[in-house]
Tab-separated table of C-alpha atoms in Angstrom:
chain	number	residue	atom	x	y	z
A	86	UNK	CA	58.346	39.278	-15.075
A	87	UNK	CA	57.310	39.344	-18.881
A	88	UNK	CA	56.367	35.617	-18.106
A	89	UNK	CA	55.364	36.163	-14.621
A	90	UNK	CA	52.724	38.703	-16.191
A	91	UNK	CA	51.289	36.196	-19.293
A	92	UNK	CA	50.774	33.261	-16.441
A	93	UNK	CA	48.982	35.660	-14.104
A	94	UNK	CA	44.735	34.498	-14.214
A	95	UNK	CA	43.168	37.193	-16.961
A	96	UNK	CA	39.886	39.505	-15.308
A	97	UNK	CA	36.012	38.351	-15.299
A	98	UNK	CA	34.836	40.813	-17.559
A	99	UNK	CA	32.766	43.160	-16.474
A	100	UNK	CA	30.128	44.919	-16.408
A	101	UNK	CA	32.242	48.679	-16.800
A	102	UNK	CA	33.387	46.875	-19.039
A	103	UNK	CA	30.696	45.878	-21.798
A	104	UNK	CA	29.792	49.759	-20.848
A	105	UNK	CA	32.927	50.996	-22.050
A	106	UNK	CA	32.796	49.479	-25.109
A	107	UNK	CA	29.172	49.656	-26.072
A	108	UNK	CA	28.981	54.170	-25.168
A	109	UNK	CA	26.639	53.056	-21.279
A	110	UNK	CA	25.938	53.913	-18.546
A	111	UNK	CA	26.805	50.203	-16.357
A	112	UNK	CA	22.607	51.309	-15.278
A	113	UNK	CA	21.854	50.562	-19.829
A	114	UNK	CA	24.497	46.548	-19.727
A	115	UNK	CA	21.747	46.631	-16.661
A	116	UNK	CA	19.244	46.804	-17.874
A	117	UNK	CA	19.206	45.409	-21.105
A	118	UNK	CA	20.725	41.975	-18.981
A	119	UNK	CA	18.054	41.979	-17.145
A	120	UNK	CA	15.952	42.993	-19.843
A	121	UNK	CA	14.281	45.482	-19.421
A	122	UNK	CA	12.359	47.275	-21.871
A	123	UNK	CA	13.426	50.834	-21.042
A	124	UNK	CA	16.071	50.587	-23.381
A	125	UNK	CA	15.470	51.326	-26.604
A	126	UNK	CA	16.150	49.237	-29.559
A	127	UNK	CA	19.817	50.448	-31.474
A	128	UNK	CA	21.325	50.395	-27.897
A	129	UNK	CA	20.034	47.477	-27.099
A	130	UNK	CA	21.496	46.171	-29.913
A	131	UNK	CA	24.654	48.225	-29.187
A	132	UNK	CA	24.984	46.975	-25.122
A	133	UNK	CA	24.816	43.061	-27.039
A	134	UNK	CA	26.807	43.209	-29.418
A	135	UNK	CA	29.626	44.557	-26.954
A	136	UNK	CA	28.376	41.527	-24.843
A	137	UNK	CA	29.791	39.226	-27.822
A	138	UNK	CA	32.692	41.110	-28.526
A	139	UNK	CA	34.182	40.282	-24.651
A	140	UNK	CA	32.077	36.918	-24.636
A	141	UNK	CA	30.399	38.841	-20.952
A	142	UNK	CA	27.634	36.002	-19.119
A	143	UNK	CA	25.522	38.566	-16.448
A	144	UNK	CA	26.297	37.105	-13.160
A	145	UNK	CA	21.629	36.051	-12.596
A	146	UNK	CA	22.872	34.708	-9.430
A	147	UNK	CA	23.779	37.515	-8.185
A	148	UNK	CA	20.569	39.595	-9.823
A	149	UNK	CA	18.385	36.828	-8.073
A	150	UNK	CA	19.665	37.157	-4.293
A	151	UNK	CA	20.148	41.178	-5.121
A	152	UNK	CA	15.737	40.646	-6.526
A	153	UNK	CA	14.620	38.295	-3.789
A	154	UNK	CA	13.730	35.931	-7.068
A	155	UNK	CA	15.599	33.056	-9.379
A	156	UNK	CA	13.453	33.319	-11.888
A	157	UNK	CA	12.978	29.622	-11.412
A	158	UNK	CA	10.278	27.086	-10.865
A	159	UNK	CA	10.455	23.656	-9.174
A	160	UNK	CA	8.289	20.305	-9.893
A	161	UNK	CA	8.173	17.419	-7.715
A	162	UNK	CA	6.329	14.488	-9.411
A	163	UNK	CA	6.427	10.286	-9.248
A	164	UNK	CA	7.273	9.370	-12.228
A	165	UNK	CA	7.494	10.284	-16.075
A	166	UNK	CA	5.971	6.726	-16.966
A	167	UNK	CA	2.211	7.811	-16.966
A	168	UNK	CA	0.902	9.689	-20.339
A	169	UNK	CA	-0.452	12.186	-17.934
A	170	UNK	CA	2.450	13.078	-16.679
A	171	UNK	CA	5.223	13.332	-18.854
A	172	UNK	CA	2.573	16.184	-20.778
A	173	UNK	CA	1.687	17.652	-18.194
A	174	UNK	CA	5.791	18.876	-17.378
A	175	UNK	CA	6.486	19.167	-21.340
A	176	UNK	CA	3.354	21.259	-20.729
A	177	UNK	CA	4.532	23.569	-17.920
A	178	UNK	CA	8.328	23.831	-19.637
A	179	UNK	CA	6.425	25.547	-22.455
A	180	UNK	CA	4.136	27.841	-20.286
A	181	UNK	CA	7.353	28.372	-18.307
A	182	UNK	CA	9.577	28.717	-20.793
A	183	UNK	CA	7.538	31.384	-21.746
A	184	UNK	CA	7.336	33.463	-18.936
A	185	UNK	CA	10.635	33.867	-18.772
A	186	UNK	CA	10.755	30.779	-16.247
A	187	UNK	CA	13.678	28.295	-16.114
A	188	UNK	CA	12.121	24.722	-14.930
A	189	UNK	CA	14.478	22.593	-11.580
A	190	UNK	CA	12.960	19.226	-11.828
A	191	UNK	CA	12.870	16.981	-8.701
A	192	UNK	CA	11.916	12.893	-8.585
A	193	UNK	CA	10.610	11.605	-5.788
A	194	UNK	CA	11.559	7.863	-5.586
A	195	UNK	CA	8.289	6.595	-3.061
A	196	UNK	CA	5.226	8.635	-2.499
A	197	UNK	CA	5.726	9.096	1.383
A	198	UNK	CA	5.825	12.701	3.354
A	199	UNK	CA	8.916	11.958	4.198
A	200	UNK	CA	10.157	11.952	-0.280
A	201	UNK	CA	8.666	14.879	-0.186
A	202	UNK	CA	9.328	17.643	2.828
A	203	UNK	CA	12.862	15.766	0.626
A	204	UNK	CA	11.988	17.171	-1.776
A	205	UNK	CA	11.723	20.480	-0.918
A	206	UNK	CA	14.225	20.760	1.214
A	207	UNK	CA	16.492	19.597	-1.800
A	208	UNK	CA	15.184	22.983	-4.625
A	209	UNK	CA	15.133	25.671	-1.081
A	210	UNK	CA	19.376	24.443	-1.748
A	211	UNK	CA	18.359	25.390	-5.046
A	212	UNK	CA	16.716	28.155	-5.003
A	213	UNK	CA	13.466	28.578	-6.542
A	214	UNK	CA	10.638	30.894	-6.533
A	215	UNK	CA	7.812	28.215	-6.924
A	216	UNK	CA	6.728	24.506	-6.999
A	217	UNK	CA	4.164	22.666	-8.656
A	218	UNK	CA	4.052	19.379	-7.384
A	219	UNK	CA	2.096	16.537	-10.156
A	220	UNK	CA	0.969	13.942	-7.577
A	221	UNK	CA	-0.675	10.717	-9.022
A	222	UNK	CA	-0.732	9.307	-5.799
A	223	UNK	CA	-2.936	8.918	-3.040
A	224	UNK	CA	-1.169	11.650	-0.747
A	225	UNK	CA	-1.955	14.833	0.069
A	226	UNK	CA	-5.568	13.613	1.242
A	227	UNK	CA	-3.928	12.485	3.643
A	228	UNK	CA	-4.293	14.407	7.139
A	229	UNK	CA	-0.916	14.737	8.699
A	230	UNK	CA	1.386	15.995	5.455
A	231	UNK	CA	2.017	19.149	5.050
A	232	UNK	CA	4.053	21.188	2.798
A	233	UNK	CA	6.377	22.969	4.014
A	234	UNK	CA	5.303	27.728	5.610
A	235	UNK	CA	6.321	30.076	3.502
A	236	UNK	CA	6.199	28.233	-0.127
A	237	UNK	CA	4.585	29.133	-2.916
A	238	UNK	CA	2.584	25.501	-4.194
A	239	UNK	CA	0.396	24.801	-6.476
A	240	UNK	CA	-1.465	20.786	-7.129
A	241	UNK	CA	-1.830	19.033	-10.033
A	242	UNK	CA	-4.036	15.365	-10.025
A	243	UNK	CA	-4.902	14.971	-6.469
A	244	UNK	CA	-7.004	15.857	-3.988
A	245	UNK	CA	-5.809	18.681	-1.661
A	246	UNK	CA	-8.988	20.058	-0.801
A	247	UNK	CA	-8.814	23.352	-0.051
A	248	UNK	CA	-5.735	23.526	1.821
A	249	UNK	CA	-3.265	24.491	-1.565
A	250	UNK	CA	-4.482	25.392	-4.906
A	251	UNK	CA	-5.441	22.418	-7.835
A	252	UNK	CA	-4.605	22.256	-10.980
A	253	UNK	CA	-6.215	18.542	-13.111
A	254	UNK	CA	-8.320	17.640	-15.969
A	255	UNK	CA	-12.046	17.474	-15.114
A	256	UNK	CA	-11.451	14.014	-14.836
A	257	UNK	CA	-15.249	12.736	-13.278
A	258	UNK	CA	-16.553	14.727	-16.985
A	259	UNK	CA	-14.268	13.229	-19.018
A	260	UNK	CA	-15.096	9.480	-17.833
A	261	UNK	CA	-18.739	9.972	-17.136
A	262	UNK	CA	-18.628	11.769	-21.163
A	263	UNK	CA	-17.368	7.551	-22.211
A	264	UNK	CA	-19.847	5.798	-20.339
A	265	UNK	CA	-22.966	8.128	-21.889
A	266	UNK	CA	-21.634	7.451	-25.665
A	267	UNK	CA	-21.500	3.895	-24.833
A	268	UNK	CA	-24.971	3.545	-23.314
A	269	UNK	CA	-26.329	6.188	-25.624
A	270	UNK	CA	-24.875	3.451	-28.827
A	271	UNK	CA	-27.222	0.918	-26.837
A	272	UNK	CA	-25.060	-0.451	-25.265
A	273	UNK	CA	-26.641	-2.515	-22.564
A	274	UNK	CA	-23.997	-1.628	-19.350
A	275	UNK	CA	-19.851	-0.496	-19.987
A	276	UNK	CA	-17.158	-2.690	-19.238
A	277	UNK	CA	-13.727	-0.730	-17.151
A	278	UNK	CA	-9.993	-1.947	-16.680
A	279	UNK	CA	-9.465	0.495	-14.998
A	280	UNK	CA	-5.949	2.623	-13.286
A	281	UNK	CA	-4.632	1.535	-10.320
A	282	UNK	CA	-5.589	1.676	-7.197
A	283	UNK	CA	-3.652	4.438	-5.059
A	284	UNK	CA	-4.647	6.713	-8.535
A	285	UNK	CA	-6.577	9.631	-7.839
A	286	UNK	CA	-7.880	9.895	-11.659
A	287	UNK	CA	-7.699	6.466	-11.954
A	288	UNK	CA	-10.139	6.831	-8.332
A	289	UNK	CA	-12.207	9.149	-9.414
A	290	UNK	CA	-12.876	8.019	-13.729
A	291	UNK	CA	-14.460	4.464	-11.344
A	292	UNK	CA	-16.194	6.109	-9.572
A	293	UNK	CA	-17.980	8.741	-12.568
A	294	UNK	CA	-18.059	5.280	-15.097
A	295	UNK	CA	-20.142	3.644	-12.017
A	296	UNK	CA	-22.256	6.708	-11.103
A	297	UNK	CA	-23.385	6.961	-14.339
A	298	UNK	CA	-24.399	3.622	-14.890
A	299	UNK	CA	-26.289	4.025	-12.237
A	300	UNK	CA	-27.416	6.820	-12.886
A	301	UNK	CA	-28.813	4.829	-15.728
A	302	UNK	CA	-30.222	2.020	-13.938
A	303	UNK	CA	-27.962	-0.081	-15.694
A	304	UNK	CA	-25.829	-3.225	-13.948
A	305	UNK	CA	-22.632	-1.796	-12.558
A	306	UNK	CA	-19.869	-5.016	-13.971
A	307	UNK	CA	-16.777	-5.246	-12.166
A	308	UNK	CA	-13.514	-2.880	-12.794
A	309	UNK	CA	-10.936	-5.239	-14.349
A	310	UNK	CA	-8.015	-3.277	-12.788
A	311	UNK	CA	-5.186	-2.137	-14.427
A	312	UNK	CA	-1.525	-0.554	-13.579
A	313	UNK	CA	-2.143	1.855	-16.780
A	314	UNK	CA	0.202	-0.285	-18.998
A	315	UNK	CA	-0.744	-1.933	-22.861
A	316	UNK	CA	0.254	-5.209	-21.176
A	317	UNK	CA	-2.552	-5.024	-18.376
A	318	UNK	CA	-4.881	-3.364	-20.831
A	319	UNK	CA	-4.279	-6.776	-22.443
A	320	UNK	CA	-4.485	-9.400	-20.124
A	321	UNK	CA	-7.772	-7.434	-18.724
A	322	UNK	CA	-8.575	-7.773	-21.876
A	323	UNK	CA	-8.531	-11.495	-22.513
A	324	UNK	CA	-10.980	-11.948	-18.657
A	325	UNK	CA	-13.245	-9.481	-20.939
A	326	UNK	CA	-12.815	-11.325	-24.768
A	327	UNK	CA	-14.280	-14.871	-23.105
A	328	UNK	CA	-17.348	-13.132	-21.538
A	329	UNK	CA	-20.061	-12.747	-24.930
A	330	UNK	CA	-21.912	-10.051	-23.210
A	331	UNK	CA	-19.254	-7.696	-23.587
A	332	UNK	CA	-19.765	-5.030	-25.907
A	333	UNK	CA	-18.577	-1.834	-24.741
A	334	UNK	CA	-15.367	-0.977	-22.740
A	335	UNK	CA	-14.188	2.155	-21.066
A	336	UNK	CA	-10.544	2.017	-19.998
A	337	UNK	CA	-8.922	4.496	-18.276
A	338	UNK	CA	-6.162	5.763	-20.594
A	339	UNK	CA	-5.153	4.450	-24.006
A	340	UNK	CA	-2.433	2.685	-23.342
A	341	UNK	CA	-4.304	0.227	-22.093
A	342	UNK	CA	-6.731	0.158	-24.091
A	343	UNK	CA	-4.939	-0.313	-26.499
A	344	UNK	CA	-3.909	-3.816	-24.321
A	345	UNK	CA	-7.589	-4.171	-24.646
A	346	UNK	CA	-8.029	-4.324	-28.797
A	347	UNK	CA	-5.037	-6.321	-29.077
A	348	UNK	CA	-6.584	-9.269	-27.123
A	349	UNK	CA	-10.295	-9.184	-28.831
A	350	UNK	CA	-7.766	-9.022	-32.194
A	351	UNK	CA	-6.480	-12.170	-31.432
A	352	UNK	CA	-10.120	-14.147	-29.883
A	353	UNK	CA	-11.243	-13.078	-32.540
A	354	UNK	CA	-13.842	-10.349	-31.816
A	355	UNK	CA	-13.701	-7.978	-34.339
A	356	UNK	CA	-13.983	-3.740	-33.502
A	357	UNK	CA	-16.021	-1.871	-32.722
A	358	UNK	CA	-18.758	-4.808	-34.756
A	359	UNK	CA	-18.407	-7.449	-32.177
A	360	UNK	CA	-16.834	-4.694	-28.976
A	361	UNK	CA	-16.776	-0.719	-28.296
A	362	UNK	CA	-14.006	0.574	-26.736
A	363	UNK	CA	-13.889	4.178	-25.436
A	364	UNK	CA	-10.140	5.084	-23.807
A	365	UNK	CA	-8.822	8.192	-22.034
A	366	UNK	CA	-5.668	10.889	-23.104
A	367	UNK	CA	-5.872	11.115	-26.366
A	368	UNK	CA	-2.886	10.107	-26.933
A	369	UNK	CA	-1.076	11.658	-29.850
A	370	UNK	CA	-1.091	7.837	-31.714
A	371	UNK	CA	-4.506	6.900	-31.214
A	372	UNK	CA	-5.699	8.707	-34.655
A	373	UNK	CA	-3.604	5.125	-35.477
A	374	UNK	CA	-4.566	2.593	-33.254
A	375	UNK	CA	-6.797	-0.296	-35.808
A	376	UNK	CA	-9.880	0.936	-35.660
A	377	UNK	CA	-8.383	4.395	-34.326
A	378	UNK	CA	-9.179	5.347	-31.263
A	379	UNK	CA	-12.792	6.975	-29.693
A	380	UNK	CA	-10.562	8.497	-26.690
A	381	UNK	CA	-11.327	11.632	-23.714
A	382	UNK	CA	-9.010	14.505	-24.857
A	383	UNK	CA	-7.093	16.325	-22.646
A	384	UNK	CA	-6.208	19.837	-22.806
A	385	UNK	CA	-2.708	19.348	-21.614
A	386	UNK	CA	-1.513	22.423	-22.375
A	387	UNK	CA	-3.926	24.615	-20.073
A	388	UNK	CA	-3.192	22.343	-17.501
A	389	UNK	CA	-0.105	23.422	-17.974
A	390	UNK	CA	-1.000	26.860	-18.726
A	391	UNK	CA	-2.683	27.309	-14.830
A	392	UNK	CA	0.023	25.746	-13.306
A	393	UNK	CA	2.438	28.048	-13.574
A	394	UNK	CA	0.441	31.072	-13.543
A	395	UNK	CA	-1.506	29.829	-10.759
A	396	UNK	CA	2.399	29.477	-9.753
A	397	UNK	CA	2.709	33.191	-10.805
A	398	UNK	CA	-0.495	34.788	-9.028
A	399	UNK	CA	1.278	33.785	-5.759
A	400	UNK	CA	5.133	35.236	-6.527
A	401	UNK	CA	3.605	38.903	-7.013
A	402	UNK	CA	1.065	38.682	-3.741
A	403	UNK	CA	-2.403	39.218	-6.670
A	404	UNK	CA	-5.371	38.107	-5.595
A	405	UNK	CA	-6.385	34.156	-5.283
A	406	UNK	CA	-7.638	30.907	-2.830
A	407	UNK	CA	-7.349	27.154	-2.313
A	408	UNK	CA	-9.186	24.622	-4.050
A	409	UNK	CA	-9.166	22.761	-7.414
A	410	UNK	CA	-9.350	24.956	-10.885
A	411	UNK	CA	-10.824	21.838	-13.549
A	412	UNK	CA	-10.128	22.678	-16.910
A	413	UNK	CA	-11.776	20.599	-19.085
A	414	UNK	CA	-12.645	17.365	-20.828
A	415	UNK	CA	-14.269	17.148	-24.685
A	416	UNK	CA	-15.355	13.626	-26.320
A	417	UNK	CA	-12.979	12.368	-29.493
A	418	UNK	CA	-15.168	10.861	-31.844
A	419	UNK	CA	-13.406	7.989	-33.662
A	420	UNK	CA	-13.796	4.088	-35.097
A	421	UNK	CA	-13.673	2.407	-32.541
A	422	UNK	CA	-17.355	2.283	-31.784
A	423	UNK	CA	-20.435	1.962	-32.874
A	424	UNK	CA	-24.333	0.338	-31.727
A	425	UNK	CA	-24.224	-2.716	-30.744
A	426	UNK	CA	-25.018	-6.050	-33.685
A	427	UNK	CA	-29.216	-5.861	-34.554
A	428	UNK	CA	-28.876	-2.346	-33.416
């Protein structure tokens, strides 16, 4: 019998056990485990010490069901390969943690309605309070795509119109700043290496580049199509380097700008002596390019903050409305741009 007793599974540590050891009520233990501010600090430390001694772990799932909230936000995205997506997710994670929320990340293999709806289904099974959808491609502007009802949603980097709250970098203004800078240096026009045609951000940057040249009465050269990678920038750069009239280039991101610069260096054309180059993103290594890259700075931390705050407003039923919230950009001047020779 004694052996049988020793083999009996040990009962899990309960809130009542912690309360007895700490000399407080179970209600006080509950308040400490949920971070309630009404507990005196000395009592809080006493309860935490008892929890640690007994190995007590609060049942967060049970508390979530009771409160009707899970303290978890979902993030749906198609890829982490691009700088914008990876840094946006990083910013969302940081802001969510500051607010006491965890993040569940759901990648979608294909940017289709079925893929997005499937991701929402998985998040529903995992129990989240709201979802950030990072839509780099044109999808939410399709008339037949509807996100599940009764789900709190904020969309990043998309053209969702007035149907959903959208947070995005001011792509167009960043491209205008880059193009105007090169024109103000005295370049006759500005060539462009664009992002992929399916990208919303790339489309906004290309459109603003074109409109800025047209407003200034400048010729609009045919853009070189890239795919965000340094290799695509390099291939575009090889084409542009054969054109002696090309003296200024706006690349739609910093990686493609890096590829462009490599191509021009290999063709014996100096930067910024023969050609000026501007990127977009202001990645952490942009200052270490040769020469250091002039680029458009995106405030990813602010994008993440506004995404999380927008979701929390919905979760708390605070006032808000659909529409686009644009985060400003700024041009960072470094050594890759200068006036053309003879100016």
